[in-house]
Each structure stands twice: as structure tokens, then as C-alpha cells.
Tab-separated table of C-alpha atoms and ligand atoms in Angstrom:
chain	number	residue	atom	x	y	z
E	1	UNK	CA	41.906	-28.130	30.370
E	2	UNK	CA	40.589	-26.304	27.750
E	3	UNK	CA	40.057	-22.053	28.096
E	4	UNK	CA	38.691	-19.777	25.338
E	5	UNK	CA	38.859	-16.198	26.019
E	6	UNK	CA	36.499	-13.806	24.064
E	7	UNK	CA	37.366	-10.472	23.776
E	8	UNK	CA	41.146	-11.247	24.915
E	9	UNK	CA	42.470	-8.896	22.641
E	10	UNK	CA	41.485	-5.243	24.416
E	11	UNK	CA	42.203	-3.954	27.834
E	12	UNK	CA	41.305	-6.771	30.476
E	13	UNK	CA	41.673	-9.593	28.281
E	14	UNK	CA	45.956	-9.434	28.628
E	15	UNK	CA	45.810	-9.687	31.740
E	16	UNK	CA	43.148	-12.574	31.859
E	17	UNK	CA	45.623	-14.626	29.536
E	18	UNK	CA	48.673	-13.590	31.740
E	19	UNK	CA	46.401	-14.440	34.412
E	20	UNK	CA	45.262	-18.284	33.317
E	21	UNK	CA	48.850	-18.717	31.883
E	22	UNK	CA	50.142	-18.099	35.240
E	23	UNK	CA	47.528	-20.719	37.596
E	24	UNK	CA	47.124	-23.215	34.584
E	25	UNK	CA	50.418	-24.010	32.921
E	26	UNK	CA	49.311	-26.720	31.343
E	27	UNK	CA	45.971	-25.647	29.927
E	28	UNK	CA	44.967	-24.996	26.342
E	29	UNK	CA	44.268	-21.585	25.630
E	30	UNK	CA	42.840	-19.854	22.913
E	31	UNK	CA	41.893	-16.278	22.242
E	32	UNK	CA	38.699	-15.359	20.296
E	33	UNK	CA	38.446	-11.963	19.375
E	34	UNK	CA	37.460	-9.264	16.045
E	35	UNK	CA	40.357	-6.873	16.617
E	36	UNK	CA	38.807	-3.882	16.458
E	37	UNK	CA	41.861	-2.737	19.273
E	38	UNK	CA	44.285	-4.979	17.646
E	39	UNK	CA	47.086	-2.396	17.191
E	40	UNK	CA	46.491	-0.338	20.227
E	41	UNK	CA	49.316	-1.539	22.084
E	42	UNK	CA	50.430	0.596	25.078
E	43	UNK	CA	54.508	0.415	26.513
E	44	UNK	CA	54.568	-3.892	25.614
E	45	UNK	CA	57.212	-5.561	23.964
E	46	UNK	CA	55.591	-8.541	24.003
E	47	UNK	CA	52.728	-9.008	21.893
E	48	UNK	CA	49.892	-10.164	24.260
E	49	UNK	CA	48.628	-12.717	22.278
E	50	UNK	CA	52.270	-14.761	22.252
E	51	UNK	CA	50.720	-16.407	25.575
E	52	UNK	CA	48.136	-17.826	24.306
E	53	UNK	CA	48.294	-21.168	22.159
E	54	UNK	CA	45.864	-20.542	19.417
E	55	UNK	CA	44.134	-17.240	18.603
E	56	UNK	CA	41.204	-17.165	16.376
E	57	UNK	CA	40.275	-13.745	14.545
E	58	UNK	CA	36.230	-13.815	14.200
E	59	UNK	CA	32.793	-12.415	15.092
E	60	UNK	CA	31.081	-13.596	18.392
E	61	UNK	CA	28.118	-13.288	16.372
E	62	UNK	CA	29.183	-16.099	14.339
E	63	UNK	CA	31.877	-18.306	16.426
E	64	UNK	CA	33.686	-20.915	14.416
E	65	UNK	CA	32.567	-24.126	15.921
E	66	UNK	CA	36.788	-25.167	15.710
E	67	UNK	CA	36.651	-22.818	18.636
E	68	UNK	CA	34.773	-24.077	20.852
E	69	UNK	CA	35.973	-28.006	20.290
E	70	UNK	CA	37.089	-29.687	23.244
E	71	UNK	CA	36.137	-26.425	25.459
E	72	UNK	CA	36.230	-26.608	29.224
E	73	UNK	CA	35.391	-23.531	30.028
E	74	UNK	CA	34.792	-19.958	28.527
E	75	UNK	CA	35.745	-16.379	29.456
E	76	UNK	CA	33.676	-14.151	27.751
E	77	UNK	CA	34.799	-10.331	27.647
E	78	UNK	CA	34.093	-9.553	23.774
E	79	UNK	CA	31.472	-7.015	23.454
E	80	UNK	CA	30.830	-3.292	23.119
E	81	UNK	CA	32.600	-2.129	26.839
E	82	UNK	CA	31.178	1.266	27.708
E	83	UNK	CA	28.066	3.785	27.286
E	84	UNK	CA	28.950	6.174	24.401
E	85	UNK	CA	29.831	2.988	22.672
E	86	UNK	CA	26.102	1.807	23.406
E	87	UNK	CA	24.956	5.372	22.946
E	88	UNK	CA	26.523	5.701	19.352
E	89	UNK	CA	25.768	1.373	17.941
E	90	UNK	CA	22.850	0.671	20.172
E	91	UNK	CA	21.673	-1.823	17.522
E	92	UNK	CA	24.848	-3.812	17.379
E	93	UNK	CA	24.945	-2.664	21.259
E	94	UNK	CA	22.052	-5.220	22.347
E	95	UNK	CA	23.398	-7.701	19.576
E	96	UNK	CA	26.664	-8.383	20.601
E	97	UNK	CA	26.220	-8.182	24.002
E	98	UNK	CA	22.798	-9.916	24.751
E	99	UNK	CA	21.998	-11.849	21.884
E	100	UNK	CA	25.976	-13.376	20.665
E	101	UNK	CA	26.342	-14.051	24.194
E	102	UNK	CA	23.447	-16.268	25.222
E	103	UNK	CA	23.981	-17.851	21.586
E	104	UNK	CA	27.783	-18.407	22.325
E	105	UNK	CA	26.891	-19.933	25.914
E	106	UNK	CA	24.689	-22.118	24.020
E	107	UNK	CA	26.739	-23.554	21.588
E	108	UNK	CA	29.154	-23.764	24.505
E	109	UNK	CA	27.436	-26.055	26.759
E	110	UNK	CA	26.169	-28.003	23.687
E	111	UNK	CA	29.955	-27.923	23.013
E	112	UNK	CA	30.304	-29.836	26.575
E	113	UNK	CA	31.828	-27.161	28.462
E	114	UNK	CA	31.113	-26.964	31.988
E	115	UNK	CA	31.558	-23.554	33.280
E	116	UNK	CA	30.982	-19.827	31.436
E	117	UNK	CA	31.915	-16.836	33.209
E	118	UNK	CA	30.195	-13.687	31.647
E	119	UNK	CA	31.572	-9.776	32.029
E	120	UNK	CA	28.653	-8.156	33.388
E	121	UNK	CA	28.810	-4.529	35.182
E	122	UNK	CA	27.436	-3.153	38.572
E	123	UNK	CA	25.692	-0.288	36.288
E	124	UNK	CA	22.661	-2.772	36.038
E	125	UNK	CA	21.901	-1.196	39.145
E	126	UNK	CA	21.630	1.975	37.702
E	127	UNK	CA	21.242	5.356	40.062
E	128	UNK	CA	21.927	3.694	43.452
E	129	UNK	CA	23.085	6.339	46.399
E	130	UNK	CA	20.961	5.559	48.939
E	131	UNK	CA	22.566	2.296	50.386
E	132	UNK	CA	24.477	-0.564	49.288
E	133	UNK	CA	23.154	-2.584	46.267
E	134	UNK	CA	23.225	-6.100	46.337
E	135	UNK	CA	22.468	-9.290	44.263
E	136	UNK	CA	19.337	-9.010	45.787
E	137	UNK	CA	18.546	-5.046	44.952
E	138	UNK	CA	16.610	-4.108	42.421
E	139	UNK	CA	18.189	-3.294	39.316
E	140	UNK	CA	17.421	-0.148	37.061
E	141	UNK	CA	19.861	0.134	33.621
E	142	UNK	CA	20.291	3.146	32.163
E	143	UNK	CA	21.704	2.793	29.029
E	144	UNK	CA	21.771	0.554	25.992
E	145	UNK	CA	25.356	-0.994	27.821
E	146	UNK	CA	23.246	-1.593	30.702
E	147	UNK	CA	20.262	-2.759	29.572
E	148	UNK	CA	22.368	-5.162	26.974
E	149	UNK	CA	24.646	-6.907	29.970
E	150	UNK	CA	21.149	-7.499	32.214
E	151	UNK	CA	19.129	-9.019	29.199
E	152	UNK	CA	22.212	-11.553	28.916
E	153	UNK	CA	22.101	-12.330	32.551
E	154	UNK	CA	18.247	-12.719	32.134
E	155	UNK	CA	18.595	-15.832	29.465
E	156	UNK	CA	21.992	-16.887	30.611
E	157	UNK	CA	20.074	-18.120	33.507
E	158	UNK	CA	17.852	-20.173	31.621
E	159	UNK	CA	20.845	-22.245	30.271
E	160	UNK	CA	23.107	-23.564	33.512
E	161	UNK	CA	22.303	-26.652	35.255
E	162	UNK	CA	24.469	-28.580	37.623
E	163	UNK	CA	26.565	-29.433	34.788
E	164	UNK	CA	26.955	-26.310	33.079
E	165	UNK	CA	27.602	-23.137	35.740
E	166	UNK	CA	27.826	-19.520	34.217
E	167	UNK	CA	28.741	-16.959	36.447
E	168	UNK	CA	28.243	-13.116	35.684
E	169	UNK	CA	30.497	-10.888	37.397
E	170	UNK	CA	28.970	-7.740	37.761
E	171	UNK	CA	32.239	-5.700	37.864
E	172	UNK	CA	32.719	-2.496	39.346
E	173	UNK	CA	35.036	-0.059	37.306
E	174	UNK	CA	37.853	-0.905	35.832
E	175	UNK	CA	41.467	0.659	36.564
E	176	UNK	CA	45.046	0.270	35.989
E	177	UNK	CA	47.316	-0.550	33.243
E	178	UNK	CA	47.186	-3.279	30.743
E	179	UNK	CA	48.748	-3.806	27.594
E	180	UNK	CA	46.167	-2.595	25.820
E	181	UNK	CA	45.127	0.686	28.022
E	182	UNK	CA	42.396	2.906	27.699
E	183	UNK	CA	41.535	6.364	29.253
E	184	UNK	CA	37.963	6.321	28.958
E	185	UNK	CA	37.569	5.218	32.419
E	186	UNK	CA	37.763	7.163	35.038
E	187	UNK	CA	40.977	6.783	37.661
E	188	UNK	CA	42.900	6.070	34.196
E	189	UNK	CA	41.376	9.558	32.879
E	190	UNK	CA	42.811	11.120	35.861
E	191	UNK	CA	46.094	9.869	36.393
E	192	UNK	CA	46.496	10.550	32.085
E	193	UNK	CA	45.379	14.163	33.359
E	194	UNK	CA	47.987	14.467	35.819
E	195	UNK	CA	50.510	13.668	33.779
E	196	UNK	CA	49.875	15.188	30.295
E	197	UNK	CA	48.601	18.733	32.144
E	198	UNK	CA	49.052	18.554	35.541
E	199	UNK	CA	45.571	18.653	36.396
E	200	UNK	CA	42.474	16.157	37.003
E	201	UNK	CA	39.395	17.759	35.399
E	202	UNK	CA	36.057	16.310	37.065
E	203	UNK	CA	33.235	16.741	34.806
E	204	UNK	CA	31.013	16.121	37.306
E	205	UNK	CA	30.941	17.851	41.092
E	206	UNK	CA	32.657	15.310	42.231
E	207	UNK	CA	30.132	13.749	44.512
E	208	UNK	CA	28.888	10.644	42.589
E	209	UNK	CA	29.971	7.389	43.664
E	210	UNK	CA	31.123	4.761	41.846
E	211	UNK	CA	32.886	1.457	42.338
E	212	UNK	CA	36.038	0.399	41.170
E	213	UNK	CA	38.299	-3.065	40.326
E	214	UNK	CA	41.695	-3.394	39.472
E	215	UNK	CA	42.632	-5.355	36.246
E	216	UNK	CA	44.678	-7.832	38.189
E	217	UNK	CA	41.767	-8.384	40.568
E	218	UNK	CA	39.134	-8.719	38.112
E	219	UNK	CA	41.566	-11.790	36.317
E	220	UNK	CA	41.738	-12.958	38.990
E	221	UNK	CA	38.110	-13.387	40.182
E	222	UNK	CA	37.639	-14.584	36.611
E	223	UNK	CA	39.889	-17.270	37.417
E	224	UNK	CA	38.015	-18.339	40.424
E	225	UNK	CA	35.012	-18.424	38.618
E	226	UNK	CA	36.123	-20.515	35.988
E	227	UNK	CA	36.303	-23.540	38.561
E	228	UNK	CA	33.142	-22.709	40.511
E	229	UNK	CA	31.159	-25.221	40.778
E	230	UNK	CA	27.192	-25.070	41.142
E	231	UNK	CA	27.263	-26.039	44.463
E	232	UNK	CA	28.978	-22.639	45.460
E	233	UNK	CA	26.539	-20.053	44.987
E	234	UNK	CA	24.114	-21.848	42.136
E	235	UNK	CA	24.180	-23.059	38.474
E	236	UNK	CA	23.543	-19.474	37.585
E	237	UNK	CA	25.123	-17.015	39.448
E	238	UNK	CA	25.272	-12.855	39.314
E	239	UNK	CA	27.706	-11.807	41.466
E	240	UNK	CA	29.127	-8.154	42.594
E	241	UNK	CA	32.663	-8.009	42.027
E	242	UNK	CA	34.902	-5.885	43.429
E	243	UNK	CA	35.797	-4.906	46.829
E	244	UNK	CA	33.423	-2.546	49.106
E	245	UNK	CA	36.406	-0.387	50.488
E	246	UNK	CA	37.001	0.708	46.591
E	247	UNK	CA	33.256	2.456	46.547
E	248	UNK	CA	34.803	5.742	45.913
E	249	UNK	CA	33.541	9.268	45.146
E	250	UNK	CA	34.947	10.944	42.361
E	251	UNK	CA	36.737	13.661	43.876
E	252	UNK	CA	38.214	11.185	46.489
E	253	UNK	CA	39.989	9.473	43.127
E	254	UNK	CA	41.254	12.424	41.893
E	255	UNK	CA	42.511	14.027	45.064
E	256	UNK	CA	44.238	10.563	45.732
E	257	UNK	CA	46.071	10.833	42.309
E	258	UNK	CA	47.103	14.454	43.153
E	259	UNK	CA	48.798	12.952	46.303
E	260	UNK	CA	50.644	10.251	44.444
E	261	UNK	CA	51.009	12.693	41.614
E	262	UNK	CA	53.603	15.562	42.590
E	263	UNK	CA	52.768	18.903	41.242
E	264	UNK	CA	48.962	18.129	40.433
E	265	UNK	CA	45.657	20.177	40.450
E	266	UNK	CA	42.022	19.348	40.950
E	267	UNK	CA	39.304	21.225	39.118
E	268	UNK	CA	35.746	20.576	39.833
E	269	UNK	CA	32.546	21.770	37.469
E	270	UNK	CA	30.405	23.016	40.655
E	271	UNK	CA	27.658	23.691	37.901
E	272	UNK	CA	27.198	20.501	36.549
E	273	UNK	CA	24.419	18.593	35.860
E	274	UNK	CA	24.280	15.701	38.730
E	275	UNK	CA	25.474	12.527	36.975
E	276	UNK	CA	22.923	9.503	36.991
E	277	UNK	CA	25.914	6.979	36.916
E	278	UNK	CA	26.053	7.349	40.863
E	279	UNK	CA	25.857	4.108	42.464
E	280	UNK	CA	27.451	2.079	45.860
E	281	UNK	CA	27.352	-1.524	45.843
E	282	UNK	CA	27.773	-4.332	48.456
E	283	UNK	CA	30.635	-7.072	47.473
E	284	UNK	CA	29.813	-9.065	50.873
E	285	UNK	CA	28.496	-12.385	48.693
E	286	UNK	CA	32.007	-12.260	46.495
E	287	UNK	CA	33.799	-12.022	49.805
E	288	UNK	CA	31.602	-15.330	51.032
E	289	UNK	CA	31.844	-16.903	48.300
E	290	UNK	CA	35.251	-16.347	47.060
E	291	UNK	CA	37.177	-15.838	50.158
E	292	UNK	CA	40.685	-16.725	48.874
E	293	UNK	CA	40.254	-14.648	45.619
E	294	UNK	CA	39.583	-11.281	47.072
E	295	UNK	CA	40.944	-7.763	45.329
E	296	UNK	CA	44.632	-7.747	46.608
E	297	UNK	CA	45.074	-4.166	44.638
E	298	UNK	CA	45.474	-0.836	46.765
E	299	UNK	CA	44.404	1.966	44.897
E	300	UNK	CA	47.724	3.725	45.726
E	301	UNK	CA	49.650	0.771	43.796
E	302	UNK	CA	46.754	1.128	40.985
E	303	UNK	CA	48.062	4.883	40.686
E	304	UNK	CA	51.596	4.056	40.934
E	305	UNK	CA	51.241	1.312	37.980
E	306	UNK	CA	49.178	3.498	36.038
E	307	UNK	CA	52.290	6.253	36.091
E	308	UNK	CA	54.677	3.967	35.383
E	309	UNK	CA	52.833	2.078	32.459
E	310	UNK	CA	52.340	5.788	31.076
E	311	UNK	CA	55.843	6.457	31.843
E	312	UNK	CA	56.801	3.534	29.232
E	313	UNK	CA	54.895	4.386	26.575
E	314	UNK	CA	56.257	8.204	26.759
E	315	UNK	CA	52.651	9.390	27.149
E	316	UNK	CA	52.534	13.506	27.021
E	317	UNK	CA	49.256	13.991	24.985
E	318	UNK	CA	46.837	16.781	26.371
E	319	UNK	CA	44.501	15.660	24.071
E	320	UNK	CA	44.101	12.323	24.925
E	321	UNK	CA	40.430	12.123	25.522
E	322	UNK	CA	40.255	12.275	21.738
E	323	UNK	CA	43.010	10.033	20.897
E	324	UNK	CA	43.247	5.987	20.060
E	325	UNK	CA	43.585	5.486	23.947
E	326	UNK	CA	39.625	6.051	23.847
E	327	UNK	CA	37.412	3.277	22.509
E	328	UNK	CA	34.901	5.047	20.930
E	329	UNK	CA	36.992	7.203	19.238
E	330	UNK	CA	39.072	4.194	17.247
E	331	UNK	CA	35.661	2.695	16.307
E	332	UNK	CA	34.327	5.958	15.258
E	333	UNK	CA	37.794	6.301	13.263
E	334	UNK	CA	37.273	2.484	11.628
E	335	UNK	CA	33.684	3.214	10.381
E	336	UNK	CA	34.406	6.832	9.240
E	337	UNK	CA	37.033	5.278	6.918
E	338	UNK	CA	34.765	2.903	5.996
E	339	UNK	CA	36.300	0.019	7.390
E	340	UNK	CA	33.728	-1.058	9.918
E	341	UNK	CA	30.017	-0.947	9.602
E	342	UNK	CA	27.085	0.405	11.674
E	343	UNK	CA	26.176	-2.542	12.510
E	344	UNK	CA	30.517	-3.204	13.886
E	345	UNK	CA	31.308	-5.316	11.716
E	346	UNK	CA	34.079	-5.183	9.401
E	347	UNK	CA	32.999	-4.514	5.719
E	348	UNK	CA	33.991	-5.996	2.490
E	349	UNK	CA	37.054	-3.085	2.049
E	350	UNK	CA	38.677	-4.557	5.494
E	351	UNK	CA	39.894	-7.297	3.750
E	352	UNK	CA	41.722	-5.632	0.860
E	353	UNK	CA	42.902	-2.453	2.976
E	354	UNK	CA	46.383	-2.308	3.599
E	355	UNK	CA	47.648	-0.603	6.291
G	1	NAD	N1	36.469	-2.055	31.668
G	1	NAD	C1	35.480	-2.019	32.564
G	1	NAD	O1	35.394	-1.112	33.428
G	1	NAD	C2	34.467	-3.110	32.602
G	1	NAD	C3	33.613	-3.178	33.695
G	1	NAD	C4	32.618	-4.138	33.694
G	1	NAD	C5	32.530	-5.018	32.629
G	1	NAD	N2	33.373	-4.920	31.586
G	1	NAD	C6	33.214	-5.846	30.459
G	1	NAD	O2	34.412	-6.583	30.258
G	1	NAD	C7	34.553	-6.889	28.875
G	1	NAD	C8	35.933	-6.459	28.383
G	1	NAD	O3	36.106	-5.090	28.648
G	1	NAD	P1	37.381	-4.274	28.164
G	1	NAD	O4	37.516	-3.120	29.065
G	1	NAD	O5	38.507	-5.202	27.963
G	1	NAD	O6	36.823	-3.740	26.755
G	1	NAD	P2	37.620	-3.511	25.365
G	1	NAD	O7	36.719	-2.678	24.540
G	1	NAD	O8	38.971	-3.041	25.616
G	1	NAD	O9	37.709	-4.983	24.757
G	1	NAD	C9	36.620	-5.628	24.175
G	1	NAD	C10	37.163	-6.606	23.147
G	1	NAD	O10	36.047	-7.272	22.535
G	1	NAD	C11	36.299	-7.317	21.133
G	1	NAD	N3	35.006	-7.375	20.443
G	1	NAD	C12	34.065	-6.416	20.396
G	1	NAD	N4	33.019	-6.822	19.649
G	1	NAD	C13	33.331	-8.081	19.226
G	1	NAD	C14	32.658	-9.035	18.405
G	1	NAD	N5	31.447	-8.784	17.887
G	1	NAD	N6	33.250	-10.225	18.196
G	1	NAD	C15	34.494	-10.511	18.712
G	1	NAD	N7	35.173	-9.632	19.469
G	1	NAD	C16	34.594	-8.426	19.731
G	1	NAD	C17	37.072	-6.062	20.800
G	1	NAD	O11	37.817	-6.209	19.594
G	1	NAD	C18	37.954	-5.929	22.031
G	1	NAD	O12	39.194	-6.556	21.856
G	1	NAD	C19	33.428	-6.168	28.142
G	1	NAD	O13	32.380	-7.089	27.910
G	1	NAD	C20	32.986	-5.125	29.138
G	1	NAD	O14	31.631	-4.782	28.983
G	1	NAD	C21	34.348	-3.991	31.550
């Protein structure tokens, strides 16, 4: 078998390879990715990529057919990951994300792969307190991320058939450590709090809800989906992934990291603004459908792992919501030196910079 990851090179994708590596020993696997993260390693002395067999350094917007030769399935993570990233390249936003990914799972199945798994997110749902959301809800995006991850589900559809099935896991939040970390999501952000100032600042009031998926688990639902075939749950499938004890409120996260956390304080803005990303969502058709390849993560261990991770990388910085630990910010950092465009791509200079 034949696996090309997308996007393997930033926080889930390490764990994806280690992941596939693990189940299929035998499989070909190659890595497809830009490398905007490249060099944000976090407490690894093993380069990530070591794992795979072949790792090609390109645009998603323009995949070199080598890549997809001889492709069984793909794993597609690449993309722009969060809102302020949306917020700040909403063009290249909507491009990446919806149109590079329908035109990737094109070329794929033309390719003769049979199965595509897509990483969607449950904030397609939008502001969603009142009751579970399901496949079956209504969805309501809020943001350029959003609205970019539905459109691709919307003409991803279009393409599976019996022979072809893409499955979009509409993740829940992502936690825990990778090789590649990043603090700009949220349990992460608090257990980086804890330990660089001994406190976990909410900047909401703490009451909105939100979902949330271990790294591990999410590889390994990716896994499963890889080798689903139509006849379990459809050619084209949108699926909820996560787990629904993990619907958490915010201040229940941060006052569970103050009790694995020795020593730790919880501040809440009473005064703010309520946040619109607020939203509880039902995982009961993963669970049917995927009974064997359920979340296995406590969020105790997630907080534990977290510590330790930031324990091996020495990790002290108070300032870290503004360091290269935060997407946005290295992005921002690449196209204020003029290394990477509006539109994220790398310019011209990229290829003569040296470092
Ligand atoms: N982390 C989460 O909470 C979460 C939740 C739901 C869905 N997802 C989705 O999972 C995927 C991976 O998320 P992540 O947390 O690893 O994000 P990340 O930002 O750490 O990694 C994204 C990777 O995609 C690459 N990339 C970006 N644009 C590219 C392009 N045009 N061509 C080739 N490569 C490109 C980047 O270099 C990076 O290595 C994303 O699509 C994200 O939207 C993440």
C-alpha cells in the first residue's frame, strides 16, 4: 500500500506518520508538505520526517503528479489550521483549503486511489449550545476557516463513488504534544500557562463549550478511515470525531490543569464579550461506525504528556502566545521578511535566502 500524507510536516501530521508506520509496516509512505513549520521542532531528536520513505517539498495548489503515482490512499491535513490564520489570508484561506483540496482529491482518484480522508473541523457547526450537533444538524461557519473546510466537504461529495470513499473528519479540538507543538489551541495554551507563569488566563468567562481530541486519537481515527470502505457509512462521509465525554467548558480545562499542575492559578475575564466559538457536538455515529477505533486518551494523560513534552524542550517563556509555538505568528514572521507572500506562498527570495 501506498499513503501520502499532506500537511505531515506541522503538529498532527508526526503523529499520523508515527501512526501509519506503526499499523502498516510495510506500506509506502510519503509526506507532501510546503514547510512553512519546517524548523519548529519541539523536545525531538528524531527528525519526524526520518519515518517516512519519501518526502516531497511542494504546494497543494500545484501537487507534483510523481506524488500521487501508485497512490492508495491520501491523508490530507495541509492547509491553513486555525481562524486568525483565515482571519489574516482569507484569500489563500478558501484557496488552499476548498479549492487545492477538491482539486487534489481529483487528481487523486483519477490517480486510482481508493480512499481520501479530509481534516475537516466541528466549527462548521458554528454557535451550537443548545444541544448536541450532529451529522445531521444544521451547520452555520463562522469564519473564513470554517466556511473554507464546509465548501470542501460540499464538492468532495460530488467526487466518491463506491470505488473512491473520502471521509471528512470533522475533528473536535486538538490537544497534546507532538513533535511539532503549538500553543494556539486551547488545553495546550493552558498547560504552557501553568508552567511558564503559574497561571491559566481564560479570555473568555469560561462558560463556552468546546470539544476536544487528542493527537494520538485523531491518528488514529485517520487510520481507520483510510480503510473504510463505502459500505460503512457511504462513499462520502462527514463524520464527528472525537469523543462526547471530551465536550468540555473552558474553565473545566483549565481547572483540570491546575489539579494536575501543582502550584497553579485560574483567572477568568468575568467582563468578556461571550465567545461565538461555543459549540457541543454528538460523536454517537463515530462510535457506530468506528467502534474499535474510539479516543483511548484521558484528558488527565493529555495534561501529563503535555508537561512532560514541555519539560523536554526546557519551555519557560511567559510570552509564548507571541512566540514561534503560535502559527500565525511564524507566518506573519515569513511574509514580514518577505519570504512568503499574501497569497502563502513562498516568493522568489525563498529560494536564495540562507538561513
Ligand atoms: N489542530 C486542530 O485542532 C485541528 C482540528 C480540526 C482540523 N484540523 C485540520 O488538520 C489539519 C492539520 O492541522 P495541524 O494542527 O497539524 O496544522 P499545522 O498548521 O500545524 O500544519 C499544517 C501543515 O500544512 C502545511 N501547509 C499549509 N499550506 C500548505 C500548502 N499550500 N501546501 C502544502 N502544505 C501546506 C504547513 O506547512 C503545515 O506543515 C489542518 O487542515 C487543520 O485545519 C486541525
Amino acid at each position: 500500500m501506498r499513503v501520502l500524507v499532506t500537511g505531515n510536516m506541522g503538529y498532527i501530521g508526526p503523529l499520523v506518520v508515527e501512526q501509519l508506520r506503526e499499523t502498516r509496516p510495510d506500506a509506502e509512505l510519503a509526506g507532501l508538505d510546503t514547510g512553512f513549520f519546517a524548523n519548529c521542532l519541539t523536545g525531538t531528536t528524531l527528525l519526524p520526517e526520518r519515518r517516512l520513505d519519501c518526502q516531497y517539498f511542494g504546494d497543494v495548489r500545484a501537487v507534483p503528479p510523481a506524488a500521487l503515482d501508485g497512490t492508495d490512499g491520501v491523508v490530507h491535513l495541509a492547509g491553513v489550521s486555525n481562524d486568525p490564520i483565515g482571519t489574516t489570508f482569507e484569500a489563500a484561506t478558501l484557496d488552499v483549503n476548498h479549492v487545492a483540496t477538491v482539486s487534489l482529491a481529483r487528481a487523486a482518484k483519477a490517480a486510482g486511489a481508493r480512499s481520501f480522508v479530509f481534516a475537516s473541523s466541528c466549527s462548521v457547526y458554528g454557535l451550537a449550545e443548545d444541544g448536541l450537533r450532529t451529522e445531521a444538524s444544521g451547520t452555520g461557519p463562522l469564519t473564513a476557516y470554517a466556511k473554507s473546510k464546509l465548501l470542501a466537504e460540499r464538492d468532495l461529495a460530488e467526487l466518491a463513488d463506491e470505488s473512491f470513499s473520502i471521509t471528512s473528519l470533522r475533528f473536535a479540538t486538538a490537544c497534546g504534544m507532538s513533535d511539532r507543538l503549538r500553543l494556539d489551541l486551547v488545553l495546550n495554551d493552558f498547560v504552557a500557562g501553568a508552567h511558564a507563569f503559574r497561571e491559566i488566563t481564560i479570555l473568555s468567562d469560561g462558560t463556552p463549550w468546546r470539544p476536544l481530541i487528542h493527537v494520538r486519537d485523531m491518528a488514529r481515527a485517520i487510520d481507520w478511515a483510510l480503510d473504510r470502505p463505502a459500505a460503512n457509512g457511504g462513499a462520502f462521509l462527514a463524520l464527528n470525531t472525537g469523543s462526547d465525554e471530551w465536550n468540555y467548558q473552558i474553565r473545566e480545562l483549565a481547572d483540570t490543569v491546575a489539579s494536575v499542575v501543582p502550584g497553579v492559578e485560574v483567572s477568568v475575564r468575568e467582563d468578556a464579550p461571550p465567545d461565538a466559538r461555543s459549540y457541543k457536538v454528538s460523536f454517537a455515529r463515530f462510535r457506530e461506525l468506528a467502534p474499535d477505533d474510539q479516543p483511548q486518551v484521558s484528558l488527565r494523560e493529555a495534561i501529563e504528556d503535555l508537561s512532560e513534552g514541555l519539560g523536554r524542550m526546557g519551555f519557560s517563556d511567559p510570552d509564548f502566545r507571541n512566540s514561534t509555538l503560535v502559527r500565525l505568528r511564524v507566518l506573519n514572521d515569513l511574509r514580514g521578511s518577505g519570504l512568503v507572500t499574501d497569497e502563502l506562498e513562498w516568493a522568489g527570495a525563498a529560494e536564495t535566502v540562507r538561513g
